[in-house]
Amino acid sequence: MSVQMKFAEEFRDPVAARGVLAAIARVVDQIGATKEKPVHVMEICGGHTHAIFRYGLDKLTPPGLEFIHGPGCPVCVLPMSRIDEVIEIAERPGVIMTTFGDAMRVPGHRKSLMQAKADGADIRMVYSPLDALELARRHPDREVVFFGLGFETTTPSTALTLLQAAADGQTNFSIFCNHITVPPPIKALLDDPHMVLDGFVGPGHVSMVIGLRPYDFIARDYHKPVVVAGFEPLDLLQSVLMVLEQIRDGRAAVENQYSRVVPDEGNPVSIAACAEVYEPRPTFEWRGLGEIDASGLRIRPKYAAFDAEVKFGVGYGMGARSAAEPEAEGCRCGDVMTGRIKPHACPQFGKGCTPEMPLGALMVSSEGACSAYYQYGGLRLEETV
Amino acid sequence: MCLGIPGQIVEIADTERKLAIVEVMGVRRQVNVACILKDEPIESLIGAWSLIHVGFAMSRINEEEAALTLDILRQLGEAQEEVEAMRASERMLAS
Ligand code: SF4
């Protein structure tokens, strides 16, 4: 299908999209950005990465604009050691481990959850932590553990499930907590002297929970624009335009393109539940990025009865950890994650590493940059050859 | 898992636990609505649309926004995945 046809079929409002694309081209020109010296805009959220590739937005926008794909896929940044630990718990007698399906194929040092299940561990995919709690009610003789992971969008659901379990006095239910927060890795990237970033497209659904204020430091301390965006291609293009206009005008502010879903102040019930249940860990490891201060959450001591790390004595500070995580041979996940190289520049891309047999986590989830490239980008690359 | 999916609240299941039944692309399931409740009685949510994230209603949206978001999720292949995950979880609990 030609780009023109795709355009007419896939944009809800092709006329508006054309208008925004023309405006983007104009502002990129006004900034003086070129293919050789592009302006770099990072989309933080993996959902945005997926949408950019799905709609070919990187191909429709001028070469003077370069998208850098941020670390916003929770499955992709989960370190191997946490997979090892969740498997260690899952393999204990009497345990039922519950997890979102996305996490099943993430490789650990020894194996993935999928392989552990094939080896006999009782690992079950759930849609919601509520289903894990229900499983605990139905199996009072077993220990049901929920593998909690995700950014601020999913963090409240785990917290509210824990609070429900506590209210019910459920004693055979616990959470292996891997929840992480968006702002600290952004700060880490901004502090990286090799990183070139001119502005950010902010995550829509994360912001629906936390609101806009947690991004203030990006505008205030680093003088970079942030525009919180929806997932529709037109939303994304409009947000990119808003970022570019700020850059052109020498402004840096946090703006909300997605106000029809994202209230500036976030969701107070979610924020309160998270404050009640979690506290920040001093540090948490991100695959490809290393340890980042205060970027992960753990369960507060008052809810220790529901903390799988305490219950099973497995987790941060409980066992030997390899300080720096060695990547598999030839993997460039870290460089892709920080935007230094594009996925197809990794020697393993599409060879040793495919969505069916991922070597690195960026290939696992449809929100990972490598998987998105593989699904959509690879084809287009061939077309242009 | 991160994008969620729009659903319409069709029934209240448990007032105390703030549980309601939503319909998502023809599939019904129980969700927690604590995050979208302000001071109003829970019954007033019937008919409302919300973004549903892993079993929790996270943000009220209007019907038009719901339709728009569903379209995008379908094109991204995420809608089908989400509904399949709901069904699989239900089957798992029933087994
Ligand atoms: S292709 Fe695979 S190994 Fe290479 S960077 Fe991507 S996920 Fe990592």
PDB file of N, CA and C in Angstrom, chain A residues 269-322:
ATOM      1  N   VAL A 269      -7.583   9.623  43.951  1.00  0.00           N
ATOM      2  CA  VAL A 269      -7.783   8.325  44.633  1.00  0.00           C
ATOM      3  C   VAL A 269      -6.558   7.437  44.396  1.00  0.00           C
ATOM      4  N   SER A 270      -6.084   7.400  43.162  1.00  0.00           N
ATOM      5  CA  SER A 270      -4.919   6.578  42.837  1.00  0.00           C
ATOM      6  C   SER A 270      -3.679   7.060  43.580  1.00  0.00           C
ATOM      7  N   ILE A 271      -3.503   8.380  43.576  1.00  0.00           N
ATOM      8  CA  ILE A 271      -2.307   8.939  44.215  1.00  0.00           C
ATOM      9  C   ILE A 271      -2.313   8.593  45.711  1.00  0.00           C
ATOM     10  N   ALA A 272      -3.484   8.696  46.339  1.00  0.00           N
ATOM     11  CA  ALA A 272      -3.583   8.406  47.774  1.00  0.00           C
ATOM     12  C   ALA A 272      -3.322   6.926  48.053  1.00  0.00           C
ATOM     13  N   ALA A 273      -3.882   6.041  47.217  1.00  0.00           N
ATOM     14  CA  ALA A 273      -3.678   4.602  47.438  1.00  0.00           C
ATOM     15  C   ALA A 273      -2.199   4.249  47.306  1.00  0.00           C
ATOM     16  N   CYS A 274      -1.514   4.841  46.319  1.00  0.00           N
ATOM     17  CA  CYS A 274      -0.095   4.546  46.119  1.00  0.00           C
ATOM     18  C   CYS A 274       0.741   5.066  47.287  1.00  0.00           C
ATOM     19  N   ALA A 275       0.401   6.261  47.783  1.00  0.00           N
ATOM     20  CA  ALA A 275       1.161   6.818  48.906  1.00  0.00           C
ATOM     21  C   ALA A 275       0.986   5.953  50.152  1.00  0.00           C
ATOM     22  N   GLU A 276      -0.187   5.372  50.292  1.00  0.00           N
ATOM     23  CA  GLU A 276      -0.466   4.526  51.453  1.00  0.00           C
ATOM     24  C   GLU A 276       0.340   3.220  51.394  1.00  0.00           C
ATOM     25  N   VAL A 277       0.451   2.647  50.218  1.00  0.00           N
ATOM     26  CA  VAL A 277       1.014   1.291  50.083  1.00  0.00           C
ATOM     27  C   VAL A 277       2.519   1.274  49.819  1.00  0.00           C
ATOM     28  N   TYR A 278       3.015   2.211  49.006  1.00  0.00           N
ATOM     29  CA  TYR A 278       4.422   2.120  48.574  1.00  0.00           C
ATOM     30  C   TYR A 278       5.304   3.215  49.152  1.00  0.00           C
ATOM     31  N   GLU A 279       6.602   2.894  49.167  1.00  0.00           N
ATOM     32  CA  GLU A 279       7.617   3.918  49.386  1.00  0.00           C
ATOM     33  C   GLU A 279       8.678   3.723  48.308  1.00  0.00           C
ATOM     34  N   PRO A 280       9.443   4.791  47.989  1.00  0.00           N
ATOM     35  CA  PRO A 280      10.468   4.610  46.952  1.00  0.00           C
ATOM     36  C   PRO A 280      11.602   3.719  47.461  1.00  0.00           C
ATOM     37  N   ARG A 281      12.155   2.894  46.587  1.00  0.00           N
ATOM     38  CA  ARG A 281      13.384   2.175  46.927  1.00  0.00           C
ATOM     39  C   ARG A 281      14.528   3.167  46.750  1.00  0.00           C
ATOM     40  N   PRO A 282      15.599   3.013  47.523  1.00  0.00           N
ATOM     41  CA  PRO A 282      16.723   3.940  47.327  1.00  0.00           C
ATOM     42  C   PRO A 282      17.190   3.923  45.877  1.00  0.00           C
ATOM     43  N   THR A 283      17.183   2.731  45.272  1.00  0.00           N
ATOM     44  CA  THR A 283      17.629   2.617  43.893  1.00  0.00           C
ATOM     45  C   THR A 283      16.963   1.404  43.266  1.00  0.00           C
ATOM     46  N   PHE A 284      16.823   1.401  41.951  1.00  0.00           N
ATOM     47  CA  PHE A 284      16.252   0.238  41.266  1.00  0.00           C
ATOM     48  C   PHE A 284      16.952   0.102  39.920  1.00  0.00           C
ATOM     49  N   GLU A 285      17.142  -1.161  39.522  1.00  0.00           N
ATOM     50  CA  GLU A 285      17.883  -1.381  38.287  1.00  0.00           C
ATOM     51  C   GLU A 285      16.951  -1.402  37.076  1.00  0.00           C
ATOM     52  N   TRP A 286      17.373  -0.746  36.008  1.00  0.00           N
ATOM     53  CA  TRP A 286      16.648  -0.728  34.736  1.00  0.00           C
ATOM     54  C   TRP A 286      17.511  -1.434  33.702  1.00  0.00           C
ATOM     55  N   ARG A 287      16.916  -2.368  32.995  1.00  0.00           N
ATOM     56  CA  ARG A 287      17.679  -3.047  31.963  1.00  0.00           C
ATOM     57  C   ARG A 287      18.139  -2.022  30.932  1.00  0.00           C
ATOM     58  N   GLY A 288      19.403  -2.038  30.640  1.00  0.00           N
ATOM     59  CA  GLY A 288      19.938  -1.127  29.636  1.00  0.00           C
ATOM     60  C   GLY A 288      20.314   0.240  30.180  1.00  0.00           C
ATOM     61  N   LEU A 289      19.794   0.606  31.342  1.00  0.00           N
ATOM     62  CA  LEU A 289      20.091   1.933  31.888  1.00  0.00           C
ATOM     63  C   LEU A 289      20.865   1.869  33.199  1.00  0.00           C
ATOM     64  N   GLY A 290      20.844   0.721  33.862  1.00  0.00           N
ATOM     65  CA  GLY A 290      21.542   0.587  35.139  1.00  0.00           C
ATOM     66  C   GLY A 290      20.680   1.043  36.315  1.00  0.00           C
ATOM     67  N   GLU A 291      21.355   1.203  37.453  1.00  0.00           N
ATOM     68  CA  GLU A 291      20.635   1.597  38.672  1.00  0.00           C
ATOM     69  C   GLU A 291      20.242   3.072  38.586  1.00  0.00           C
ATOM     70  N   ILE A 292      19.002   3.372  38.936  1.00  0.00           N
ATOM     71  CA  ILE A 292      18.539   4.765  38.941  1.00  0.00           C
ATOM     72  C   ILE A 292      17.919   5.061  40.314  1.00  0.00           C
ATOM     73  N   ASP A 293      18.368   6.162  40.909  1.00  0.00           N
ATOM     74  CA  ASP A 293      17.906   6.530  42.255  1.00  0.00           C
ATOM     75  C   ASP A 293      16.394   6.714  42.294  1.00  0.00           C
ATOM     76  N   ALA A 294      15.801   6.181  43.349  1.00  0.00           N
ATOM     77  CA  ALA A 294      14.381   6.417  43.666  1.00  0.00           C
ATOM     78  C   ALA A 294      13.450   6.186  42.475  1.00  0.00           C
ATOM     79  N   SER A 295      13.797   5.212  41.637  1.00  0.00           N
ATOM     80  CA  SER A 295      12.997   4.988  40.429  1.00  0.00           C
ATOM     81  C   SER A 295      12.043   3.804  40.568  1.00  0.00           C
ATOM     82  N   GLY A 296      12.168   3.063  41.674  1.00  0.00           N
ATOM     83  CA  GLY A 296      11.307   1.904  41.884  1.00  0.00           C
ATOM     84  C   GLY A 296      10.543   2.042  43.187  1.00  0.00           C
ATOM     85  N   LEU A 297       9.461   1.284  43.303  1.00  0.00           N
ATOM     86  CA  LEU A 297       8.660   1.339  44.518  1.00  0.00           C
ATOM     87  C   LEU A 297       8.712   0.008  45.238  1.00  0.00           C
ATOM     88  N   ARG A 298       8.667   0.063  46.563  1.00  0.00           N
ATOM     89  CA  ARG A 298       8.494  -1.169  47.330  1.00  0.00           C
ATOM     90  C   ARG A 298       7.330  -0.985  48.291  1.00  0.00           C
ATOM     91  N   ILE A 299       6.898  -2.127  48.853  1.00  0.00           N
ATOM     92  CA  ILE A 299       5.743  -2.092  49.741  1.00  0.00           C
ATOM     93  C   ILE A 299       6.200  -1.628  51.127  1.00  0.00           C
ATOM     94  N   ARG A 300       5.455  -0.736  51.711  1.00  0.00           N
ATOM     95  CA  ARG A 300       5.809  -0.203  53.031  1.00  0.00           C
ATOM     96  C   ARG A 300       5.791  -1.315  54.077  1.00  0.00           C
ATOM     97  N   PRO A 301       6.662  -1.190  55.114  1.00  0.00           N
ATOM     98  CA  PRO A 301       6.739  -2.230  56.148  1.00  0.00           C
ATOM     99  C   PRO A 301       5.385  -2.551  56.789  1.00  0.00           C
ATOM    100  N   LYS A 302       4.499  -1.582  56.883  1.00  0.00           N
ATOM    101  CA  LYS A 302       3.203  -1.858  57.541  1.00  0.00           C
ATOM    102  C   LYS A 302       2.395  -2.897  56.760  1.00  0.00           C
ATOM    103  N   TYR A 303       2.711  -3.079  55.480  1.00  0.00           N
ATOM    104  CA  TYR A 303       2.025  -4.114  54.692  1.00  0.00           C
ATOM    105  C   TYR A 303       2.961  -5.291  54.363  1.00  0.00           C
ATOM    106  N   ALA A 304       3.958  -5.494  55.203  1.00  0.00           N
ATOM    107  CA  ALA A 304       4.958  -6.547  54.950  1.00  0.00           C
ATOM    108  C   ALA A 304       4.319  -7.913  54.743  1.00  0.00           C
ATOM    109  N   ALA A 305       3.156  -8.143  55.373  1.00  0.00           N
ATOM    110  CA  ALA A 305       2.494  -9.451  55.251  1.00  0.00           C
ATOM    111  C   ALA A 305       2.114  -9.736  53.802  1.00  0.00           C
ATOM    112  N   PHE A 306       2.036  -8.678  52.985  1.00  0.00           N
ATOM    113  CA  PHE A 306       1.645  -8.844  51.578  1.00  0.00           C
ATOM    114  C   PHE A 306       2.815  -8.642  50.622  1.00  0.00           C
ATOM    115  N   ASP A 307       4.012  -8.543  51.187  1.00  0.00           N
ATOM    116  CA  ASP A 307       5.193  -8.292  50.373  1.00  0.00           C
ATOM    117  C   ASP A 307       5.926  -9.618  50.149  1.00  0.00           C
ATOM    118  N   ALA A 308       5.920 -10.087  48.897  1.00  0.00           N
ATOM    119  CA  ALA A 308       6.532 -11.385  48.595  1.00  0.00           C
ATOM    120  C   ALA A 308       8.039 -11.374  48.877  1.00  0.00           C
ATOM    121  N   GLU A 309       8.686 -10.208  48.763  1.00  0.00           N
ATOM    122  CA  GLU A 309      10.125 -10.149  49.046  1.00  0.00           C
ATOM    123  C   GLU A 309      10.383 -10.513  50.506  1.00  0.00           C
ATOM    124  N   VAL A 310       9.499 -10.058  51.387  1.00  0.00           N
ATOM    125  CA  VAL A 310       9.647 -10.359  52.813  1.00  0.00           C
ATOM    126  C   VAL A 310       9.218 -11.800  53.083  1.00  0.00           C
ATOM    127  N   LYS A 311       8.085 -12.168  52.531  1.00  0.00           N
ATOM    128  CA  LYS A 311       7.504 -13.492  52.793  1.00  0.00           C
ATOM    129  C   LYS A 311       8.436 -14.614  52.358  1.00  0.00           C
ATOM    130  N   PHE A 312       9.098 -14.434  51.208  1.00  0.00           N
ATOM    131  CA  PHE A 312       9.940 -15.508  50.670  1.00  0.00           C
ATOM    132  C   PHE A 312      11.435 -15.224  50.807  1.00  0.00           C
ATOM    133  N   GLY A 313      11.773 -14.080  51.360  1.00  0.00           N
ATOM    134  CA  GLY A 313      13.181 -13.743  51.534  1.00  0.00           C
ATOM    135  C   GLY A 313      13.935 -13.659  50.213  1.00  0.00           C
ATOM    136  N   VAL A 314      13.259 -13.184  49.179  1.00  0.00           N
ATOM    137  CA  VAL A 314      13.879 -13.061  47.858  1.00  0.00           C
ATOM    138  C   VAL A 314      13.695 -11.628  47.378  1.00  0.00           C
ATOM    139  N   GLY A 315      14.772 -11.034  46.852  1.00  0.00           N
ATOM    140  CA  GLY A 315      14.589  -9.700  46.292  1.00  0.00           C
ATOM    141  C   GLY A 315      15.762  -8.805  46.582  1.00  0.00           C
ATOM    142  N   TYR A 316      15.554  -7.527  46.428  1.00  0.00           N
ATOM    143  CA  TYR A 316      16.632  -6.567  46.613  1.00  0.00           C
ATOM    144  C   TYR A 316      17.293  -6.714  47.977  1.00  0.00           C
ATOM    145  N   GLY A 317      18.628  -6.872  47.949  1.00  0.00           N
ATOM    146  CA  GLY A 317      19.366  -6.967  49.197  1.00  0.00           C
ATOM    147  C   GLY A 317      19.285  -8.326  49.850  1.00  0.00           C
ATOM    148  N   MET A 318      18.563  -9.274  49.259  1.00  0.00           N
ATOM    149  CA  MET A 318      18.363 -10.584  49.898  1.00  0.00           C
ATOM    150  C   MET A 318      19.381 -11.620  49.414  1.00  0.00           C
ATOM    151  N   GLY A 319      19.921 -11.408  48.221  1.00  0.00           N
ATOM    152  CA  GLY A 319      20.853 -12.415  47.714  1.00  0.00           C
ATOM    153  C   GLY A 319      21.962 -11.746  46.943  1.00  0.00           C
ATOM    154  N   ALA A 320      22.854 -12.566  46.382  1.00  0.00           N
ATOM    155  CA  ALA A 320      23.935 -12.004  45.591  1.00  0.00           C
ATOM    156  C   ALA A 320      23.358 -11.426  44.303  1.00  0.00           C
ATOM    157  N   ARG A 321      23.776 -10.231  43.968  1.00  0.00           N
ATOM    158  CA  ARG A 321      23.307  -9.642  42.705  1.00  0.00           C
ATOM    159  C   ARG A 321      24.523  -9.262  41.882  1.00  0.00           C
ATOM    160  N   SER A 322      24.443  -9.520  40.593  1.00  0.00           N
ATOM    161  CA  SER A 322      25.519  -9.059  39.749  1.00  0.00           C
ATOM    162  C   SER A 322      25.366  -7.546  39.613  1.00  0.00           C
TER     163      SER A 322
END
